[in-house]
Amino acid sequence: MKRFVTFEGIDGSGKSTISKLVSERLRSAGHDTIWTYEPTDSTIGKFVQECIRSQTDPFITSFTFIADRIQHCKHIQQWLDNGKIVLCDRYAESTYAYQAAQLESELEDPLKWLRELSEGRILLPDRTFLFVIEPKIALARIQHRTELIPFERVAFLEKVHKNYLKISKGKRFLKLDATQSIDQLVQLCYDDIVQETKKK
Ligand code: TMP
């Protein structure tokens, strides 16, 4: 069974809705499940949210997202040690996709820099779902939100989208077509998480 699972995608990709429904489904099936998210509600997480709103220097934003994650991992490790399944709405790939887009004119290889800051300090998920959707479609889905944050602009999200596709390679990643129905997506994620239990 996959124990630490992360949900990634651009704003409006639907990953929050789906990850919450998957967590409810796991709980109903008797699995002790925690649903969590980043940026967190901790003091550092609140500072991160302020960095986004006020368009703070991208280096400061990057450091604080990573600091929030390092702190978050201490809780995630405890939950895993206590036998829980942990579903996390956004995690390291959000930093690699969004902050690499922010830093592309500042550094030659922002992804390498961001990875070096993180690796060895954060936990590796068993599975990362990437919700793939065209930025224009995703943005149309969230137009009703009263206050769109600076990251929710099409040109920026195009870069983030490309970064996500570039970094989501390897066995840990499962790319999902985010335009499928909610029921289909929940089923796909649920089946994938519980799959290995059945095989054992
Ligand atoms: P949310 O809408 O999922 O709560 O995330 C808030 C914004 O923060 C969203 O536009 C993505 C962005 N973000 C980053 O830029 N880097 C990160 O590491 C994380 C976790 C989120």
PDB file of C-alpha atoms and ligand atoms in Angstrom:
ATOM      1  CA  MET A   1       0.000   0.000   0.000  1.00  0.00           C
ATOM      2  CA  LYS A   2       1.216   3.481  -0.739  1.00  0.00           C
ATOM      3  CA  ARG A   3       1.542   5.383   2.508  1.00  0.00           C
ATOM      4  CA  PHE A   4       2.752   8.855   1.631  1.00  0.00           C
ATOM      5  CA  VAL A   5       0.976  10.231  -1.421  1.00  0.00           C
ATOM      6  CA  THR A   6       1.181  13.735  -2.882  1.00  0.00           C
ATOM      7  CA  PHE A   7      -1.166  15.549  -5.269  1.00  0.00           C
ATOM      8  CA  GLU A   8       0.275  18.066  -7.700  1.00  0.00           C
ATOM      9  CA  GLY A   9      -0.959  20.287 -10.484  1.00  0.00           C
ATOM     10  CA  ILE A  10      -1.466  23.882 -11.511  1.00  0.00           C
ATOM     11  CA  ASP A  11      -4.096  26.072  -9.852  1.00  0.00           C
ATOM     12  CA  GLY A  12      -7.552  24.959 -10.972  1.00  0.00           C
ATOM     13  CA  SER A  13      -6.446  21.410 -11.796  1.00  0.00           C
ATOM     14  CA  GLY A  14      -8.855  19.970  -9.214  1.00  0.00           C
ATOM     15  CA  LYS A  15      -6.264  18.186  -7.091  1.00  0.00           C
ATOM     16  CA  SER A  16      -7.574  19.597  -3.784  1.00  0.00           C
ATOM     17  CA  THR A  17     -11.131  18.416  -4.437  1.00  0.00           C
ATOM     18  CA  ILE A  18      -9.966  14.986  -5.558  1.00  0.00           C
ATOM     19  CA  SER A  19      -7.427  14.483  -2.770  1.00  0.00           C
ATOM     20  CA  LYS A  20     -10.082  15.283  -0.134  1.00  0.00           C
ATOM     21  CA  LEU A  21     -12.538  12.846  -1.714  1.00  0.00           C
ATOM     22  CA  VAL A  22      -9.862  10.142  -1.930  1.00  0.00           C
ATOM     23  CA  SER A  23      -9.090  10.636   1.737  1.00  0.00           C
ATOM     24  CA  GLU A  24     -12.802  10.278   2.631  1.00  0.00           C
ATOM     25  CA  ARG A  25     -12.976   7.144   0.527  1.00  0.00           C
ATOM     26  CA  LEU A  26      -9.927   5.640   2.256  1.00  0.00           C
ATOM     27  CA  ARG A  27     -11.384   6.453   5.673  1.00  0.00           C
ATOM     28  CA  SER A  28     -14.724   4.856   4.755  1.00  0.00           C
ATOM     29  CA  ALA A  29     -12.810   1.732   3.753  1.00  0.00           C
ATOM     30  CA  GLY A  30     -11.249   1.660   7.238  1.00  0.00           C
ATOM     31  CA  HIS A  31      -7.821   3.141   6.464  1.00  0.00           C
ATOM     32  CA  ASP A  32      -6.504   5.567   9.037  1.00  0.00           C
ATOM     33  CA  THR A  33      -5.870   8.562   6.765  1.00  0.00           C
ATOM     34  CA  ILE A  34      -4.594  12.097   7.217  1.00  0.00           C
ATOM     35  CA  TRP A  35      -5.264  14.760   4.578  1.00  0.00           C
ATOM     36  CA  THR A  36      -2.807  17.620   4.765  1.00  0.00           C
ATOM     37  CA  TYR A  37      -1.599  20.440   2.522  1.00  0.00           C
ATOM     38  CA  GLU A  38       1.080  22.983   1.719  1.00  0.00           C
ATOM     39  CA  PRO A  39       1.593  25.796   2.341  1.00  0.00           C
ATOM     40  CA  THR A  40       0.665  24.674   5.860  1.00  0.00           C
ATOM     41  CA  ASP A  41      -1.145  26.589   8.584  1.00  0.00           C
ATOM     42  CA  SER A  42       2.010  26.880  10.695  1.00  0.00           C
ATOM     43  CA  THR A  43       3.698  30.203  11.415  1.00  0.00           C
ATOM     44  CA  ILE A  44       6.087  29.595   8.521  1.00  0.00           C
ATOM     45  CA  GLY A  45       3.198  28.540   6.273  1.00  0.00           C
ATOM     46  CA  LYS A  46       1.326  31.752   7.030  1.00  0.00           C
ATOM     47  CA  PHE A  47       4.437  33.722   6.161  1.00  0.00           C
ATOM     48  CA  VAL A  48       4.620  31.800   2.863  1.00  0.00           C
ATOM     49  CA  GLN A  49       1.037  32.776   2.072  1.00  0.00           C
ATOM     50  CA  GLU A  50       1.955  36.393   2.732  1.00  0.00           C
ATOM     51  CA  CYS A  51       5.002  36.040   0.419  1.00  0.00           C
ATOM     52  CA  ILE A  52       2.693  34.912  -2.402  1.00  0.00           C
ATOM     53  CA  ARG A  53       0.168  37.689  -1.830  1.00  0.00           C
ATOM     54  CA  SER A  54       2.758  40.440  -1.625  1.00  0.00           C
ATOM     55  CA  GLN A  55       4.938  39.055  -4.457  1.00  0.00           C
ATOM     56  CA  THR A  56       7.998  38.877  -2.245  1.00  0.00           C
ATOM     57  CA  ASP A  57      11.452  38.248  -3.718  1.00  0.00           C
ATOM     58  CA  PRO A  58      11.409  34.722  -5.244  1.00  0.00           C
ATOM     59  CA  PHE A  59      14.489  33.637  -3.277  1.00  0.00           C
ATOM     60  CA  ILE A  60      12.755  34.466   0.014  1.00  0.00           C
ATOM     61  CA  THR A  61       9.602  32.749  -1.233  1.00  0.00           C
ATOM     62  CA  SER A  62      11.614  29.642  -2.165  1.00  0.00           C
ATOM     63  CA  PHE A  63      13.411  29.434   1.174  1.00  0.00           C
ATOM     64  CA  THR A  64      10.167  29.817   3.100  1.00  0.00           C
ATOM     65  CA  PHE A  65       8.265  27.200   1.055  1.00  0.00           C
ATOM     66  CA  ILE A  66      11.115  24.766   1.691  1.00  0.00           C
ATOM     67  CA  ALA A  67      11.351  25.686   5.385  1.00  0.00           C
ATOM     68  CA  ASP A  68       7.598  25.117   5.727  1.00  0.00           C
ATOM     69  CA  ARG A  69       8.036  21.701   4.090  1.00  0.00           C
ATOM     70  CA  ILE A  70      10.960  20.644   6.290  1.00  0.00           C
ATOM     71  CA  GLN A  71       8.845  21.487   9.342  1.00  0.00           C
ATOM     72  CA  HIS A  72       5.795  19.749   7.852  1.00  0.00           C
ATOM     73  CA  CYS A  73       7.850  16.573   7.266  1.00  0.00           C
ATOM     74  CA  LYS A  74       8.404  16.223  11.005  1.00  0.00           C
ATOM     75  CA  HIS A  75       4.616  15.840  11.423  1.00  0.00           C
ATOM     76  CA  ILE A  76       4.296  13.643   8.340  1.00  0.00           C
ATOM     77  CA  GLN A  77       6.981  11.305   9.702  1.00  0.00           C
ATOM     78  CA  GLN A  78       5.094  11.017  12.999  1.00  0.00           C
ATOM     79  CA  TRP A  79       1.827  10.225  11.221  1.00  0.00           C
ATOM     80  CA  LEU A  80       3.565   7.578   9.110  1.00  0.00           C
ATOM     81  CA  ASP A  81       5.235   6.109  12.216  1.00  0.00           C
ATOM     82  CA  ASN A  82       1.753   5.867  13.751  1.00  0.00           C
ATOM     83  CA  GLY A  83       0.593   3.770  10.799  1.00  0.00           C
ATOM     84  CA  LYS A  84      -1.448   6.408   8.999  1.00  0.00           C
ATOM     85  CA  ILE A  85      -1.756   7.002   5.275  1.00  0.00           C
ATOM     86  CA  VAL A  86      -0.792  10.603   4.535  1.00  0.00           C
ATOM     87  CA  LEU A  87      -2.261  12.440   1.546  1.00  0.00           C
ATOM     88  CA  CYS A  88      -0.677  15.810   0.884  1.00  0.00           C
ATOM     89  CA  ASP A  89      -2.211  18.474  -1.362  1.00  0.00           C
ATOM     90  CA  ARG A  90       0.932  20.041  -2.902  1.00  0.00           C
ATOM     91  CA  TYR A  91       4.470  19.134  -1.903  1.00  0.00           C
ATOM     92  CA  ALA A  92       8.022  19.408  -3.270  1.00  0.00           C
ATOM     93  CA  GLU A  93       7.069  19.380  -6.966  1.00  0.00           C
ATOM     94  CA  SER A  94       5.051  22.563  -6.371  1.00  0.00           C
ATOM     95  CA  THR A  95       8.271  24.311  -5.413  1.00  0.00           C
ATOM     96  CA  TYR A  96      10.166  22.761  -8.323  1.00  0.00           C
ATOM     97  CA  ALA A  97       7.469  23.829 -10.788  1.00  0.00           C
ATOM     98  CA  TYR A  98       6.413  27.252  -9.421  1.00  0.00           C
ATOM     99  CA  GLN A  99       9.614  28.625  -7.914  1.00  0.00           C
ATOM    100  CA  ALA A 100      11.714  27.357 -10.839  1.00  0.00           C
ATOM    101  CA  ALA A 101       9.355  29.396 -13.056  1.00  0.00           C
ATOM    102  CA  GLN A 102       9.831  32.422 -10.808  1.00  0.00           C
ATOM    103  CA  LEU A 103      13.608  32.013 -10.733  1.00  0.00           C
ATOM    104  CA  GLU A 104      14.218  31.217 -14.396  1.00  0.00           C
ATOM    105  CA  SER A 105      15.681  34.647 -15.102  1.00  0.00           C
ATOM    106  CA  GLU A 106      17.720  34.671 -11.876  1.00  0.00           C
ATOM    107  CA  LEU A 107      19.561  31.348 -12.019  1.00  0.00           C
ATOM    108  CA  GLU A 108      21.014  29.197 -14.761  1.00  0.00           C
ATOM    109  CA  ASP A 109      19.473  26.026 -13.341  1.00  0.00           C
ATOM    110  CA  PRO A 110      16.809  26.917 -10.744  1.00  0.00           C
ATOM    111  CA  LEU A 111      15.519  23.348 -10.522  1.00  0.00           C
ATOM    112  CA  LYS A 112      18.953  22.035  -9.522  1.00  0.00           C
ATOM    113  CA  TRP A 113      19.273  24.764  -6.892  1.00  0.00           C
ATOM    114  CA  LEU A 114      15.819  24.079  -5.434  1.00  0.00           C
ATOM    115  CA  ARG A 115      16.437  20.335  -5.344  1.00  0.00           C
ATOM    116  CA  GLU A 116      19.768  20.763  -3.599  1.00  0.00           C
ATOM    117  CA  LEU A 117      18.117  22.859  -0.890  1.00  0.00           C
ATOM    118  CA  SER A 118      15.502  20.173  -0.324  1.00  0.00           C
ATOM    119  CA  GLU A 119      17.112  16.783  -0.831  1.00  0.00           C
ATOM    120  CA  GLY A 120      17.987  14.891   2.315  1.00  0.00           C
ATOM    121  CA  ARG A 121      15.792  17.254   4.348  1.00  0.00           C
ATOM    122  CA  ILE A 122      12.382  16.147   3.154  1.00  0.00           C
ATOM    123  CA  LEU A 123      10.587  12.808   2.796  1.00  0.00           C
ATOM    124  CA  LEU A 124      10.188  11.038  -0.510  1.00  0.00           C
ATOM    125  CA  PRO A 125       6.551  10.211  -1.368  1.00  0.00           C
ATOM    126  CA  ASP A 126       5.566   6.694  -2.458  1.00  0.00           C
ATOM    127  CA  ARG A 127       3.371   8.166  -5.162  1.00  0.00           C
ATOM    128  CA  THR A 128       2.871  11.597  -6.715  1.00  0.00           C
ATOM    129  CA  PHE A 129      -0.234  12.194  -8.810  1.00  0.00           C
ATOM    130  CA  LEU A 130       0.108  14.953 -11.365  1.00  0.00           C
ATOM    131  CA  PHE A 131      -3.200  16.455 -12.502  1.00  0.00           C
ATOM    132  CA  VAL A 132      -2.532  17.519 -16.073  1.00  0.00           C
ATOM    133  CA  ILE A 133      -4.688  20.234 -17.608  1.00  0.00           C
ATOM    134  CA  GLU A 134      -4.203  23.095 -20.055  1.00  0.00           C
ATOM    135  CA  PRO A 135      -3.642  26.346 -18.105  1.00  0.00           C
ATOM    136  CA  LYS A 136      -6.430  28.162 -19.959  1.00  0.00           C
ATOM    137  CA  ILE A 137      -8.967  25.493 -19.015  1.00  0.00           C
ATOM    138  CA  ALA A 138      -7.712  25.418 -15.423  1.00  0.00           C
ATOM    139  CA  LEU A 139      -7.962  29.189 -15.116  1.00  0.00           C
ATOM    140  CA  ALA A 140     -11.482  29.217 -16.530  1.00  0.00           C
ATOM    141  CA  ARG A 141     -12.418  26.813 -13.724  1.00  0.00           C
ATOM    142  CA  ILE A 142     -11.252  29.195 -10.996  1.00  0.00           C
ATOM    143  CA  GLN A 143     -12.440  32.515 -12.409  1.00  0.00           C
ATOM    144  CA  HIS A 144     -15.204  32.624  -9.783  1.00  0.00           C
ATOM    145  CA  ARG A 145     -12.607  32.857  -6.971  1.00  0.00           C
ATOM    146  CA  THR A 146     -12.971  36.319  -5.500  1.00  0.00           C
ATOM    147  CA  GLU A 147      -9.280  37.031  -5.125  1.00  0.00           C
ATOM    148  CA  LEU A 148      -6.938  35.476  -7.650  1.00  0.00           C
ATOM    149  CA  ILE A 149      -3.335  35.357  -6.436  1.00  0.00           C
ATOM    150  CA  PRO A 150      -0.453  36.520  -8.684  1.00  0.00           C
ATOM    151  CA  PHE A 151       0.446  32.905  -9.580  1.00  0.00           C
ATOM    152  CA  GLU A 152      -2.961  32.430 -11.203  1.00  0.00           C
ATOM    153  CA  ARG A 153      -2.083  34.135 -14.490  1.00  0.00           C
ATOM    154  CA  VAL A 154      -1.999  32.286 -17.753  1.00  0.00           C
ATOM    155  CA  ALA A 155       1.558  33.157 -18.900  1.00  0.00           C
ATOM    156  CA  PHE A 156       3.002  32.156 -15.544  1.00  0.00           C
ATOM    157  CA  LEU A 157       0.908  29.008 -15.317  1.00  0.00           C
ATOM    158  CA  GLU A 158       2.079  27.969 -18.806  1.00  0.00           C
ATOM    159  CA  LYS A 159       5.647  27.920 -17.465  1.00  0.00           C
ATOM    160  CA  VAL A 160       4.599  26.047 -14.330  1.00  0.00           C
ATOM    161  CA  HIS A 161       2.691  23.534 -16.478  1.00  0.00           C
ATOM    162  CA  LYS A 162       5.799  22.891 -18.619  1.00  0.00           C
ATOM    163  CA  ASN A 163       7.967  22.499 -15.522  1.00  0.00           C
ATOM    164  CA  TYR A 164       5.544  19.987 -14.038  1.00  0.00           C
ATOM    165  CA  LEU A 165       5.663  17.874 -17.196  1.00  0.00           C
ATOM    166  CA  LYS A 166       9.454  18.057 -17.254  1.00  0.00           C
ATOM    167  CA  ILE A 167       9.981  17.008 -13.644  1.00  0.00           C
ATOM    168  CA  SER A 168       7.274  14.352 -13.345  1.00  0.00           C
ATOM    169  CA  LYS A 169       9.296  11.519 -14.798  1.00  0.00           C
ATOM    170  CA  GLY A 170      10.051   8.204 -13.132  1.00  0.00           C
ATOM    171  CA  LYS A 171       8.119   5.470 -11.356  1.00  0.00           C
ATOM    172  CA  ARG A 172       6.891   7.670  -8.503  1.00  0.00           C
ATOM    173  CA  PHE A 173       4.745   9.810 -10.815  1.00  0.00           C
ATOM    174  CA  LEU A 174       1.332   9.054 -12.251  1.00  0.00           C
ATOM    175  CA  LYS A 175       0.022  11.644 -14.682  1.00  0.00           C
ATOM    176  CA  LEU A 176      -3.751  11.958 -14.771  1.00  0.00           C
ATOM    177  CA  ASP A 177      -5.893  13.736 -17.323  1.00  0.00           C
ATOM    178  CA  ALA A 178      -7.553  16.261 -15.000  1.00  0.00           C
ATOM    179  CA  THR A 179     -10.476  16.836 -17.383  1.00  0.00           C
ATOM    180  CA  GLN A 180     -11.907  13.417 -16.500  1.00  0.00           C
ATOM    181  CA  SER A 181     -14.919  13.305 -14.188  1.00  0.00           C
ATOM    182  CA  ILE A 182     -14.449  13.641 -10.437  1.00  0.00           C
ATOM    183  CA  ASP A 183     -15.667  10.069  -9.922  1.00  0.00           C
ATOM    184  CA  GLN A 184     -13.178   8.688 -12.438  1.00  0.00           C
ATOM    185  CA  LEU A 185     -10.271  10.579 -10.895  1.00  0.00           C
ATOM    186  CA  VAL A 186     -11.160   9.554  -7.346  1.00  0.00           C
ATOM    187  CA  GLN A 187     -11.414   5.923  -8.446  1.00  0.00           C
ATOM    188  CA  LEU A 188      -8.075   6.017 -10.271  1.00  0.00           C
ATOM    189  CA  CYS A 189      -6.267   7.508  -7.261  1.00  0.00           C
ATOM    190  CA  TYR A 190      -7.971   5.235  -4.745  1.00  0.00           C
ATOM    191  CA  ASP A 191      -7.235   2.078  -6.741  1.00  0.00           C
ATOM    192  CA  ASP A 192      -3.640   3.094  -7.222  1.00  0.00           C
ATOM    193  CA  ILE A 193      -3.102   3.772  -3.499  1.00  0.00           C
ATOM    194  CA  VAL A 194      -4.598   0.494  -2.270  1.00  0.00           C
ATOM    195  CA  GLN A 195      -3.345  -1.618  -5.204  1.00  0.00           C
ATOM    196  CA  GLU A 196      -0.209  -3.069  -3.645  1.00  0.00           C
ATOM    197  CA  THR A 197      -2.085  -4.206  -0.536  1.00  0.00           C
ATOM    198  CA  LYS A 198      -4.105  -6.591  -2.670  1.00  0.00           C
ATOM    199  CA  LYS A 199      -0.975  -7.982  -4.358  1.00  0.00           C
ATOM    200  CA  LYS A 200       0.750  -8.832  -1.047  1.00  0.00           C
TER     201      LYS A 200
HETATM  202  P1  TMP B   1      -2.980  26.407  -3.041  1.00  0.00           P
HETATM  203  O1  TMP B   1      -3.841  27.215  -3.973  1.00  0.00           O
HETATM  204  O2  TMP B   1      -2.873  24.977  -3.430  1.00  0.00           O
HETATM  205  O3  TMP B   1      -3.333  26.618  -1.591  1.00  0.00           O
HETATM  206  O4  TMP B   1      -1.486  26.982  -3.183  1.00  0.00           O
HETATM  207  C1  TMP B   1      -1.239  28.344  -3.102  1.00  0.00           C
HETATM  208  C2  TMP B   1      -0.289  28.765  -4.173  1.00  0.00           C
HETATM  209  O5  TMP B   1       1.038  28.499  -3.745  1.00  0.00           O
HETATM  210  C3  TMP B   1      -0.476  28.093  -5.518  1.00  0.00           C
HETATM  211  O6  TMP B   1      -0.544  29.077  -6.539  1.00  0.00           O
HETATM  212  C4  TMP B   1       0.793  27.299  -5.687  1.00  0.00           C
HETATM  213  C5  TMP B   1       1.791  28.014  -4.822  1.00  0.00           C
HETATM  214  N1  TMP B   1       2.887  27.183  -4.308  1.00  0.00           N
HETATM  215  C6  TMP B   1       4.175  27.459  -4.725  1.00  0.00           C
HETATM  216  O7  TMP B   1       4.409  28.374  -5.514  1.00  0.00           O
HETATM  217  N2  TMP B   1       5.196  26.688  -4.236  1.00  0.00           N
HETATM  218  C7  TMP B   1       4.990  25.684  -3.348  1.00  0.00           C
HETATM  219  O8  TMP B   1       5.943  25.003  -2.941  1.00  0.00           O
HETATM  220  C8  TMP B   1       3.634  25.418  -2.902  1.00  0.00           C
HETATM  221  C9  TMP B   1       3.381  24.332  -1.901  1.00  0.00           C
HETATM  222  C10 TMP B   1       2.619  26.195  -3.412  1.00  0.00           C
END
